[in-house]
Short mmCIF file of C-alpha atoms and ligand atoms in Angstrom, two decimals:
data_model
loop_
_atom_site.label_atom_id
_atom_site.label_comp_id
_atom_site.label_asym_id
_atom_site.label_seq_id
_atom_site.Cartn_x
_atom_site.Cartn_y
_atom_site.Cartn_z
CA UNK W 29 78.83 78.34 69.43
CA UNK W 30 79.10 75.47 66.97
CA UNK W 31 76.23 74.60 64.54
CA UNK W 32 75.37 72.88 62.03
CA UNK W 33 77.38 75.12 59.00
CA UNK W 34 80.39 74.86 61.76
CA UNK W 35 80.32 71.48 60.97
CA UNK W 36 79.80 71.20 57.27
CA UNK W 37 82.60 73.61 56.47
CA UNK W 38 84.37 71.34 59.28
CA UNK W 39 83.92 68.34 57.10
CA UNK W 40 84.96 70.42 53.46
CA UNK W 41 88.38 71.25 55.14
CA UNK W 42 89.36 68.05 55.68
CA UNK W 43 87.77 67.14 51.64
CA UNK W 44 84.86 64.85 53.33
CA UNK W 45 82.10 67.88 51.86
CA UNK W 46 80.93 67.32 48.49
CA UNK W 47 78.86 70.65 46.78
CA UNK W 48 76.20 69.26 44.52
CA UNK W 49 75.72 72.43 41.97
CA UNK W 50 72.96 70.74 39.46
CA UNK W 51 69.95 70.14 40.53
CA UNK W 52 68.30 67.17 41.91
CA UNK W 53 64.77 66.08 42.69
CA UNK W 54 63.62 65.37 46.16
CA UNK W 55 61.89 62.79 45.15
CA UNK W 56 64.93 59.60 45.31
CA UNK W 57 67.86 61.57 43.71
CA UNK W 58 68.95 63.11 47.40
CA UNK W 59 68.84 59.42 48.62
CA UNK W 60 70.47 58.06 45.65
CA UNK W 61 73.22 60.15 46.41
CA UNK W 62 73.62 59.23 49.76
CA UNK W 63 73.50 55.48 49.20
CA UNK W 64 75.94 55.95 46.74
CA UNK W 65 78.48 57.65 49.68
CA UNK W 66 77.48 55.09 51.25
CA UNK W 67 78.62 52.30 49.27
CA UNK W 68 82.06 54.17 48.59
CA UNK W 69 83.08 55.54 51.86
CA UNK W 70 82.52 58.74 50.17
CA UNK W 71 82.30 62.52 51.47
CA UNK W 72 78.69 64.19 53.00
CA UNK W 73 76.83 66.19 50.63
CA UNK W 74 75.01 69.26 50.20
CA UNK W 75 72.72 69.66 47.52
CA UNK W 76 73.13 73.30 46.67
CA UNK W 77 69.88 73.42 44.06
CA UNK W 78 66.80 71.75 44.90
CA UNK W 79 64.24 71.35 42.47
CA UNK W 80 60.93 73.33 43.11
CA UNK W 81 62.61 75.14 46.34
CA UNK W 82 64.08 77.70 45.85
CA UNK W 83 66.68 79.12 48.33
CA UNK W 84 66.59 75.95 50.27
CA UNK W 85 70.13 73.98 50.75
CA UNK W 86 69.50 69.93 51.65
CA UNK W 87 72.48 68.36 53.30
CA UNK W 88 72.59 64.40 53.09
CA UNK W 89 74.90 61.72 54.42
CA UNK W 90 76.52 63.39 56.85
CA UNK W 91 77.00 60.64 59.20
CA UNK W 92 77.11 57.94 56.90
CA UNK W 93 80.51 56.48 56.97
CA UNK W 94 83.09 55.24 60.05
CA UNK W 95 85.09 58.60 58.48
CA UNK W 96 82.53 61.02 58.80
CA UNK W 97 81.11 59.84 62.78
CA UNK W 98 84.57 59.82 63.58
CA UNK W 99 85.20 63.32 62.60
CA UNK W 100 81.08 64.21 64.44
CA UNK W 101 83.05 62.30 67.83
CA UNK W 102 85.83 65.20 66.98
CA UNK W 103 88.24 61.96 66.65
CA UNK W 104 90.98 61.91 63.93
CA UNK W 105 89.23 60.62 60.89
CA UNK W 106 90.55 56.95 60.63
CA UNK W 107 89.46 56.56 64.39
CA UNK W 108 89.06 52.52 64.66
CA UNK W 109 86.08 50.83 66.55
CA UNK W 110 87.88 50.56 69.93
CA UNK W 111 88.15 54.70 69.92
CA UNK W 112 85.32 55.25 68.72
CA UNK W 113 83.08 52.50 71.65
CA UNK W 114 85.47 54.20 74.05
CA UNK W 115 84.20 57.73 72.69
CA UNK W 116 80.86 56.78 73.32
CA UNK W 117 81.49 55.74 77.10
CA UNK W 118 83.03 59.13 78.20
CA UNK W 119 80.52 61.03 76.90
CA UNK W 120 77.98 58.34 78.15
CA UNK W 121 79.85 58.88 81.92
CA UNK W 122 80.42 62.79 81.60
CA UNK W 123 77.00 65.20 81.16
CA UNK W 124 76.81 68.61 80.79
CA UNK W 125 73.52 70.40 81.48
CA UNK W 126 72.43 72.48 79.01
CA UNK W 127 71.89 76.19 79.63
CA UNK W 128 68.80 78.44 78.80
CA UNK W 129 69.16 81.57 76.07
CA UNK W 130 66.58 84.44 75.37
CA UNK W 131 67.27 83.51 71.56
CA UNK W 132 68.61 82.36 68.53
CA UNK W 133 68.84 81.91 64.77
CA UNK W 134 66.76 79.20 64.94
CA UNK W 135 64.48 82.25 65.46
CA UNK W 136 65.16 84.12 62.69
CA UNK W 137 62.12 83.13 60.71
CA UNK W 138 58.86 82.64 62.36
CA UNK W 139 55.95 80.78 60.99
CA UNK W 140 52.62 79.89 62.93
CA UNK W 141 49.14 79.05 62.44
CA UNK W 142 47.42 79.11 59.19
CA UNK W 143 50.79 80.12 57.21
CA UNK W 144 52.52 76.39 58.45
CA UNK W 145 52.88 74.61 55.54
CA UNK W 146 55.12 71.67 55.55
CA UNK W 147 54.71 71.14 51.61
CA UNK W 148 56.99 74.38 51.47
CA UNK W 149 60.26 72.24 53.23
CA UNK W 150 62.17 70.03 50.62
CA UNK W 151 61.60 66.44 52.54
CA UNK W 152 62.76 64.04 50.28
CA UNK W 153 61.41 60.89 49.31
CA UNK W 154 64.07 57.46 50.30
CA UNK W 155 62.95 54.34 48.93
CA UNK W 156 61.46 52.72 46.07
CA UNK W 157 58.00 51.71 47.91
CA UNK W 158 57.84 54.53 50.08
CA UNK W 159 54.16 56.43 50.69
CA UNK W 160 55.72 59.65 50.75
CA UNK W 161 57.86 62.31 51.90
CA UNK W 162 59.49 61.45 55.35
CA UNK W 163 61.28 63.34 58.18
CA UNK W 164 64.37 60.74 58.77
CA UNK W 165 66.90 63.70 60.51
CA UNK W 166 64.39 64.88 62.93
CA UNK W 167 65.69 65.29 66.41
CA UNK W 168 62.10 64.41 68.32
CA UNK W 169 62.23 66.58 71.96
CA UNK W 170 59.41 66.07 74.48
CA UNK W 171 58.72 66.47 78.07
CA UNK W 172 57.32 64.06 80.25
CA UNK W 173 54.24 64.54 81.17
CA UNK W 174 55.07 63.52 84.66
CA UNK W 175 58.71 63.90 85.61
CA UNK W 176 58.98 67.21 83.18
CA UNK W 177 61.96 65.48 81.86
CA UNK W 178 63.00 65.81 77.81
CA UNK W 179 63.45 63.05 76.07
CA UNK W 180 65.77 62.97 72.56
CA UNK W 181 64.94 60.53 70.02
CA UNK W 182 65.07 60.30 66.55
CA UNK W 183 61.61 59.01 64.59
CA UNK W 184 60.36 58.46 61.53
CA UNK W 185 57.46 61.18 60.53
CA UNK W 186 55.36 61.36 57.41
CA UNK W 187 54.48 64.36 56.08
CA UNK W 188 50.35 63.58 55.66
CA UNK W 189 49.34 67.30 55.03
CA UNK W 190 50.56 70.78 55.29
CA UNK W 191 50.40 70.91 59.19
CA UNK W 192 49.84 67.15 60.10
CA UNK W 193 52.63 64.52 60.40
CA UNK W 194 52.20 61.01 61.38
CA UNK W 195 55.02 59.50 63.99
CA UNK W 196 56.48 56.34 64.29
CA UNK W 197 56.65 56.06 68.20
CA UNK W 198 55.40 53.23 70.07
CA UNK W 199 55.44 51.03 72.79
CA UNK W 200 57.95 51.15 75.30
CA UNK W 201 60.01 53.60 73.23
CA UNK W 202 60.84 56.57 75.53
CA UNK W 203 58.56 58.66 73.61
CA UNK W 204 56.33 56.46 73.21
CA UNK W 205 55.73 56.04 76.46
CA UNK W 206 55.53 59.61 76.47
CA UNK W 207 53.03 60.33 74.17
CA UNK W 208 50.44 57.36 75.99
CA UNK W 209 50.71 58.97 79.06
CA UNK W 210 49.43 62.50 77.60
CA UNK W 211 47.11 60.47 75.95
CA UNK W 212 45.62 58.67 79.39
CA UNK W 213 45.46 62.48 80.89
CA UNK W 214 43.24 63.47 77.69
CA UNK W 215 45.72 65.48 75.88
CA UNK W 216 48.12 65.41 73.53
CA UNK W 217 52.51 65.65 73.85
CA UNK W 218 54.12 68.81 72.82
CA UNK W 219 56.95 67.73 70.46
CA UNK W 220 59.55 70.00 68.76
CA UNK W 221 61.38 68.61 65.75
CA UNK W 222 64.81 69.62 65.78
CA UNK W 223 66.91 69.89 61.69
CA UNK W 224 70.43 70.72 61.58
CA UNK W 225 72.22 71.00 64.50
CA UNK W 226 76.05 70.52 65.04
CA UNK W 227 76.71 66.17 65.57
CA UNK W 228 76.54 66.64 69.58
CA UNK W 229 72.61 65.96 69.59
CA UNK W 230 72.00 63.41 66.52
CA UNK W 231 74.83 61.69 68.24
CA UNK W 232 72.77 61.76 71.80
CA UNK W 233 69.82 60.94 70.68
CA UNK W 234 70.86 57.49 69.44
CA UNK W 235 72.92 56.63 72.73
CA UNK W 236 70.55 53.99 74.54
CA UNK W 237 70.45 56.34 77.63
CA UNK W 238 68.29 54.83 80.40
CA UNK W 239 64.34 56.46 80.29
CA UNK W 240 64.21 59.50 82.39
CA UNK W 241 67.85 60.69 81.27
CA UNK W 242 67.60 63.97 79.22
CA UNK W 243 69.98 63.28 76.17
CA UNK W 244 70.71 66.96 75.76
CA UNK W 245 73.08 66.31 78.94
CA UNK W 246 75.06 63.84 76.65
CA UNK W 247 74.93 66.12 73.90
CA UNK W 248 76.72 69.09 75.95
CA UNK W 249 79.58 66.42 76.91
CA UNK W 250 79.92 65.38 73.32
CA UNK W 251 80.57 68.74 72.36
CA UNK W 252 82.55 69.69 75.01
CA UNK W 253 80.28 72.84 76.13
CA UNK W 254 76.11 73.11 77.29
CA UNK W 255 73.98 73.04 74.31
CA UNK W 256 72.29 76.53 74.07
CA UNK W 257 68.88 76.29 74.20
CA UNK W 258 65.66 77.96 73.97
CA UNK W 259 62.01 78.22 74.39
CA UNK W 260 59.61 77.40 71.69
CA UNK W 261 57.18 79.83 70.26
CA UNK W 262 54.03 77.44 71.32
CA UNK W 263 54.78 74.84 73.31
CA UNK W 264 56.29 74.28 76.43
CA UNK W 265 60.14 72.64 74.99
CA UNK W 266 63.85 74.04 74.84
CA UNK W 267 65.44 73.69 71.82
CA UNK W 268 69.05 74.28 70.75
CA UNK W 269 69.11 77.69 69.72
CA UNK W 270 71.70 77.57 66.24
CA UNK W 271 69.02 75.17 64.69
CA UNK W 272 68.49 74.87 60.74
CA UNK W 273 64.69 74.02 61.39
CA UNK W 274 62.50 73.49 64.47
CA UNK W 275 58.92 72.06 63.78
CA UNK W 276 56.83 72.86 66.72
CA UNK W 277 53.74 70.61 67.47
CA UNK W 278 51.16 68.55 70.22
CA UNK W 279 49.96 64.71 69.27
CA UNK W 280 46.49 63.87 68.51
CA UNK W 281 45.32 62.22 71.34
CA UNK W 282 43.69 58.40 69.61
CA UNK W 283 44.19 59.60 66.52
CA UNK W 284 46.31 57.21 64.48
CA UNK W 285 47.27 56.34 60.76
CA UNK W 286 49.30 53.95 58.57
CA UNK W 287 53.01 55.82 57.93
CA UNK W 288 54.46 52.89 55.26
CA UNK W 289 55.38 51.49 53.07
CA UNK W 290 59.02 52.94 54.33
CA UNK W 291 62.04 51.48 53.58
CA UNK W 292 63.56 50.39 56.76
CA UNK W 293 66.82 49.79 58.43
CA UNK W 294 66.80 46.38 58.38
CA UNK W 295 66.95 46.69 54.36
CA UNK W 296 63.61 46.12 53.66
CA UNK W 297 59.85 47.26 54.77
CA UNK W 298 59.60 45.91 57.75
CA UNK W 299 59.78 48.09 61.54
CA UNK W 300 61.13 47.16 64.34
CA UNK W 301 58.25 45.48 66.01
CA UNK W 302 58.06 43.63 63.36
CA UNK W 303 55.80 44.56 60.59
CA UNK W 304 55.40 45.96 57.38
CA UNK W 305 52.57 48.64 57.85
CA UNK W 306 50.93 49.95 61.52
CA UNK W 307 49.35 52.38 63.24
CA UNK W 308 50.89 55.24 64.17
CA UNK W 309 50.52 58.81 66.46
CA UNK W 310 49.57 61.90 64.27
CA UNK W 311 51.24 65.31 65.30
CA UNK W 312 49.20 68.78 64.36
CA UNK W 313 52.31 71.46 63.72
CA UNK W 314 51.81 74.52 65.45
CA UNK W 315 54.77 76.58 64.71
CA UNK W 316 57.92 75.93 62.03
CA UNK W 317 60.97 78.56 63.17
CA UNK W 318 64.26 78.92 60.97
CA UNK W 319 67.42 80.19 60.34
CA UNK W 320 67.34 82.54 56.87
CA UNK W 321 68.41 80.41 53.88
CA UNK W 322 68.21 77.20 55.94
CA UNK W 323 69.90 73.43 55.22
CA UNK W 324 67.59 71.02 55.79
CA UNK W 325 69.10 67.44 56.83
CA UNK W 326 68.57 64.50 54.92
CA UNK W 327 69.15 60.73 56.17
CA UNK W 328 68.78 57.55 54.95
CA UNK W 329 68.14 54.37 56.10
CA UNK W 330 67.65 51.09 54.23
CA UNK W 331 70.27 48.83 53.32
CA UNK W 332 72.61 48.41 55.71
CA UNK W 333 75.50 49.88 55.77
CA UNK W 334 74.42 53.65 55.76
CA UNK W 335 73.57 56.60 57.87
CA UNK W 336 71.37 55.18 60.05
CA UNK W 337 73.53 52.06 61.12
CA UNK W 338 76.58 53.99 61.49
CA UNK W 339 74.68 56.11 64.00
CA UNK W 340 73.65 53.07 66.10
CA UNK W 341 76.50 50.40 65.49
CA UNK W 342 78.73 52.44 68.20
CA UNK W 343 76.37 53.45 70.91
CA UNK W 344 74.89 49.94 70.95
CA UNK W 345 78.08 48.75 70.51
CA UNK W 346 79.23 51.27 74.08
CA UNK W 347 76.11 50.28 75.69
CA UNK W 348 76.60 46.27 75.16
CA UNK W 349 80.85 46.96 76.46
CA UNK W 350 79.89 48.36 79.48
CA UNK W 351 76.91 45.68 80.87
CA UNK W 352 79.97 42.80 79.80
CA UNK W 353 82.88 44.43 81.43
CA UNK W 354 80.79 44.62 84.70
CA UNK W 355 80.06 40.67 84.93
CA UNK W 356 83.48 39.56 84.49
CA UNK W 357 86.99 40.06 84.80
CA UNK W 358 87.67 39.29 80.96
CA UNK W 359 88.97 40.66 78.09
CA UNK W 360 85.95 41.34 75.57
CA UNK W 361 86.21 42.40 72.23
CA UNK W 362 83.02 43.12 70.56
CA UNK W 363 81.41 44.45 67.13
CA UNK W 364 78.15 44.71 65.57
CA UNK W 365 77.02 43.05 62.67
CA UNK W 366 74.71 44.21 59.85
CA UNK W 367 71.43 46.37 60.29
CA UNK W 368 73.73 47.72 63.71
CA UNK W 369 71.24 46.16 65.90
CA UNK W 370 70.71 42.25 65.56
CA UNK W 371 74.24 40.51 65.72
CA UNK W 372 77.01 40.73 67.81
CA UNK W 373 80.02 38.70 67.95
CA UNK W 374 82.05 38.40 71.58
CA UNK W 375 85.28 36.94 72.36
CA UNK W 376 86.31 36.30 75.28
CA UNK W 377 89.20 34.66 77.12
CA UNK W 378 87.00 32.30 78.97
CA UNK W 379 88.00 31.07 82.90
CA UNK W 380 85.00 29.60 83.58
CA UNK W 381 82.60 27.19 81.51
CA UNK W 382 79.42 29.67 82.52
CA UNK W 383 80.95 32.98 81.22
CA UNK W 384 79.39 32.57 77.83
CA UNK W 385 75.81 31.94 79.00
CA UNK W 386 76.08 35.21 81.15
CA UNK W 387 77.22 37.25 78.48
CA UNK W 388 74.49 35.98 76.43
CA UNK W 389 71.73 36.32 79.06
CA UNK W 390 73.33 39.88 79.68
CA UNK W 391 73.12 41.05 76.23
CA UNK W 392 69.69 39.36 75.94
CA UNK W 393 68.67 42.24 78.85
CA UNK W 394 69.70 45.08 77.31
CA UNK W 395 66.96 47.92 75.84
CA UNK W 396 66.94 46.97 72.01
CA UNK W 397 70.42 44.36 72.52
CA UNK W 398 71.24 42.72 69.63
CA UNK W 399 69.05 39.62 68.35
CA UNK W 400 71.48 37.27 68.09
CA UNK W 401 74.89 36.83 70.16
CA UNK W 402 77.82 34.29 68.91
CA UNK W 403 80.14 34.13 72.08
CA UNK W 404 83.97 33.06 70.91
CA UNK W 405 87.09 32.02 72.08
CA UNK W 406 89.70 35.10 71.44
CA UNK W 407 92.06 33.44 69.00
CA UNK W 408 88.96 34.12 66.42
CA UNK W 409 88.90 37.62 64.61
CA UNK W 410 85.86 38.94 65.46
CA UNK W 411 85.81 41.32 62.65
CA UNK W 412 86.32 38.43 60.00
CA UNK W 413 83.23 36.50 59.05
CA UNK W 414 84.38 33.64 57.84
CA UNK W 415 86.86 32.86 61.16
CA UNK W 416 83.89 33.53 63.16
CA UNK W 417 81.95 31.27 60.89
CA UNK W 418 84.77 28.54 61.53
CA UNK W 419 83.80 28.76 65.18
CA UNK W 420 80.48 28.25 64.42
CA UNK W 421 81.14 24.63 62.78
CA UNK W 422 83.45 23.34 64.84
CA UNK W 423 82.96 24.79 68.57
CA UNK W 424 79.26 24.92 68.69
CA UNK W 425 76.75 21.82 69.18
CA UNK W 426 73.16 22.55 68.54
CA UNK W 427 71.52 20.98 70.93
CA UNK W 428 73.50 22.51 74.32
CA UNK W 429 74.93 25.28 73.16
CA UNK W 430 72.06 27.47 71.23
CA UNK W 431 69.87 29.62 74.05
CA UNK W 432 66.40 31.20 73.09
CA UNK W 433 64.77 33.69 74.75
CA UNK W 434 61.49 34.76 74.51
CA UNK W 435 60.84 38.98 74.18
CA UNK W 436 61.89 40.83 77.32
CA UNK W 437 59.37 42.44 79.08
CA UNK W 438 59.04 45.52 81.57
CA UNK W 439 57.46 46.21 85.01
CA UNK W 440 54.95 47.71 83.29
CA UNK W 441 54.07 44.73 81.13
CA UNK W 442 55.32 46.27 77.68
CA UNK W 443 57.23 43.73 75.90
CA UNK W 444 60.12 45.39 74.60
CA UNK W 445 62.76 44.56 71.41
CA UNK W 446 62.69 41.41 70.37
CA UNK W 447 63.24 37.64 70.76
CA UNK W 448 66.71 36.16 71.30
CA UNK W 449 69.06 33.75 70.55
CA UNK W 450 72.67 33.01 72.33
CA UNK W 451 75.23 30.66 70.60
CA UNK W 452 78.35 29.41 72.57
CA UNK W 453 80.74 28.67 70.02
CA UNK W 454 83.99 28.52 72.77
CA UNK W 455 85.97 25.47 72.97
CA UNK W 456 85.64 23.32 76.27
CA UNK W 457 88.39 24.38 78.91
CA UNK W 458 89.60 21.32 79.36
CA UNK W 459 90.06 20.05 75.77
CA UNK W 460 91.73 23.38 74.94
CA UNK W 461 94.42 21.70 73.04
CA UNK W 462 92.69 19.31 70.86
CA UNK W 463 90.32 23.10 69.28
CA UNK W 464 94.00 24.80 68.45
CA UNK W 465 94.12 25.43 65.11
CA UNK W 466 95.94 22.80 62.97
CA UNK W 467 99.48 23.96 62.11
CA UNK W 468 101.84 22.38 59.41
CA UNK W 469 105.35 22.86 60.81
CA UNK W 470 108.24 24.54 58.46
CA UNK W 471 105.68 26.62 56.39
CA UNK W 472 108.00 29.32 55.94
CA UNK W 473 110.69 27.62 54.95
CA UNK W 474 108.45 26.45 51.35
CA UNK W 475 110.49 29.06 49.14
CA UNK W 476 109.87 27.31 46.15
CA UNK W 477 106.39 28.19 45.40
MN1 MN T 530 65.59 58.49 76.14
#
C-alpha cells in the first residue's frame, strides 16, 4: 500500500527530494527552508538531523510547488493548470470507500496517558511573530456527532502543553460545526490528527467537498485504491493505517484560548474571519501512535506562493469550474490569484449581456469562493496581469459594472467566508468592434529595426 516514504522516495527518483544532512533548528530554519523551495520552484525536503530529537526525520515542502502537486495528482510533472482543475474533478466525481484493517504501522509505537508528551515531537516554529510551535500538516478526522460521518480537514493547532493543543476551527467550518454540536450535547469531539500519509488525503482534505461528504472517499479515488484504515486506540475514529503520526484526542467542551500570533496565508497575521488573534477550541491528547523512526510533516503557510496555496489554488479552482460550466453554455477559462482564495479572473465568450453578473453572483455562492471576481472577454490572457489589468481600464465603468455583496449566510444563520465584490470588465456586445485591440497594419514587414 502506498505511504508516505512511497512517496518521498517517489519524489527523489524523479530529483524533486532534497536530503538535508546538517542539522537545523525547529525553531524557523525548517520553514526557512521551505520558503526558500518555495521561492525557487525547488525540490521537497527532508531534514535528516533535527536538533534536540534525536531519531526523528522532519519532511517539509512537499507540496509546495505546481511540480511537486502535480507529481501528488500522479500527473507528469509539468502538468499545466487545465490538467491539473481537470484532475481535481474526476477525483471530485469518482469515490472510493475506504476499507477497515485490524492494523498497521501507524501502530507500531503506542503512547497513552501520562507518558503523552507532545514536547517530545519536533513541531517547528513558521513565522517571525509566531506564539509557538504549530501543527500546520495535521490531517484533522472527526465524526459527527449526529450523522456518524468523518469529516477531513486540515487546521491549525498550537502545541499549549505536553497533552493540550489549541485548534483553529470555527464557525461554519465542517469541523467546526462539529465540535459545537458535541459541545451543545455536553461533551467534547473525538479528533485524531493524522502526519504523513501518502498525497491522496492532504489532497482530500482541501477539496471543498459539500458538509456531510467523508473526504477519505476522495482520497481512495485520488489514489486509485481504498485508503486502509483503522481504529484508534481511544477514541471512536478510523485512521489510515501506514501513518507517520496519529495524535489521538476529545475537545474541551467551553474551554477556549488565544492560538496567535500565526503567520497566516494571506501573508500576514490575520485568519480567515478576519482577525489577528481569537478564541479558539482546546483538544486534551489521549493517545500519540507511530511508525518506528517516524517523519514528521512540516508545512508552511505565509506568503503566498507556498505550500499552503498550492494545496488550495486547484481544488478551489475545480470547485469554482464546475458551478460556471453548469450556468452556461460558454467557454470559461479560469485561475486563481494570490493567497489561492480571494481573486479569480474569468473569461468568457459572452452571448448574452447578463452572463457576467451570473458568474459573479455564482462564484459569490460558493463555500469560501474567492473575494473578488474580474469577469473578461476571452481575447484577454487570464494568466497575464497586466492584460487583465488593461481590461480593467478600459472595459469596466465603476458605477454599473462593480457588484458588492454582503457575507453569505446559511440556513442555520452562520455567516460564512467573506464579503464580495464582482467586476464586469467585458466589452458591450454590440460595440464589439470599437473594444478590438488597436492594430498598426504591416508590422512585420519593419525589418529595419
Ligand atoms: Mn468536509
Amino acid at each position: 500500500m502506498k505511504d508516505f516514504r512511497d512517496h518521498l522516495d517517489q519524489l527523489e527518483k524523479q530529483g524533486k527530494l532534497l536530503r538535508v544532512k546538517r542539522e537545523v533548528d525547529i525553531r524557523f530554519e525548517i520553514a526557512a527552508g521551505i520558503r526558500k523551495i518555495s521561492d525557487t520552484d525547488g525540490p521537497a525536503l527532508l531534514f535528516e538531523n533535527i536538533k534536540g530529537f534525536p531519531g526523528w526525520k522532519v519532511a517539509g515542502g512537499v507540496y509546495a510547488t505546481q511540480k511537486l502537486i502535480a507529481l501528488a495528482l500522479g500527473l507528469p510533472i509539468e502538468a499545466d493548470d487545465k490538467s491539473i482543475t481537470k484532475r481535481y474533478l474526476e477525483c471530485i466525481d469518482k469515490q472510493v470507500k475506504p476499507k477497515l484493517v485490524d492494523t498497521g504501522p501507524v501502530k507500531e509505537v503506542i503512547i497513552k496517558g501520562a507518558d503523552v508528551d507532545l514536547t517530545k515531537l519536533p513541531v517547528p516554529v513558521y513565522s517571525e511573530l509566531d506564539s509557538g510551535p504549530f501543527l500546520t500538516a495535521g490531517v484533522e478526522i472527526g465524526k459527527h456527532p449526529d450523522t456518524g460521518i468523518q469529516n477531513v480537514s486540515i487546521h491549525r493547532r498550537k502545541i499549549v502543553g505536553k497533552d493540550r493543543t489549541a485548534i483553529l476551527a470555527k464557525g461554519a467550518q465542517h469541523l467546526g460545526l462539529m465540535i459545537t454540536a458535541a459541545e451543545k450535547r455536553g461533551y467534547g469531539l473525538p479528533i485524531a490528527t493524522v502526519i504523513g500519509t501518502d498525497p491522496s488525503l492532504v489532497i482530500a482534505s482541501q477539496v471543498n467537498a459539500p458538509e456531510g461528504v467523508d473526504e477519505t472517499y476522495i482520497a481512495g479515488a485520488i489514489r486509485g485504491a481504498p485508503l486502509e484504515m483503522v481504529k484508534c486506540e481511544t477514541i471512536d475514529v478510523e485512521v489510515p493505517a501506514n501513518a507517520e503520526i496519529v495524535i489521538e484526542g476529545v475537545t474541551i467542551p467551553n474551554e477556549r484560548e488565544v492560538d496567535g500570533p500565526f503567520g497566516e496565508f494571506p501573508g500576514n497575521y490575520i485568519t480567515m474571519s478576519g482577525e489577528p488573534l481569537s478564541e479558539v477550541p482546546l483538544i486534551k491528547v489521549t493517545a500519540i501512535t507511530m511508525r518506528k523512526n517516524p517523519i514528521f510533516q512540516a508545512m508552511l503557510t505565509g506568503m503566498p506562493m507556498t505550500e499552503n496555496h498550492i494545496l488550495r489554488r486547484w481544488a478551489l479552482s475545480a470547485v469554482a469550474y464546475r458551478a460556471l460550466s453548469k450556468i452556461a453554455d460558454i467557454k470559461v477559462y479560469l485561475t486563481l490569484g494570490e493567497t489561492g482564495n480571494y481573486h479569480s479572473v474569468v473569461a468568457i465568450s459572452k452571448k448574452d449581456e447578463a452572463e457576467p453578473k451570473n458568474i459573479i453572483n455564482t462564484l459569490a455562492n460558493l463555500r469560501y469562493g474567492p473575494k473578488h471576481v474580474v469577469v473578461v472577454d476571452d481575447d484577454i490572457n487570464v494568466h497575464d496581469p497586466v492584460d487583465v489589468e488593461w481590461a480593467l481600464a478600459t472595459r469596466m465603468q465603476a458605477s454599473k459594472d462593480v457588484v458588492i455583496l454582503s457575507k453569505p449566510v446559511t440556513a442555520a444563520g452562520d455567516a460564512f467566508g467573506w464579503p464580495k465584490m464582482g467586476i464586469d470588465a467585458t466589452v458591450p456586445l454590440k460595440d464589439k468592434k470599437w473594444y478590438q485591440r488597436t492594430k498598426v497594419p504591416g508590422l512585420e514587414k519593419v525589418d529595419y529595426v
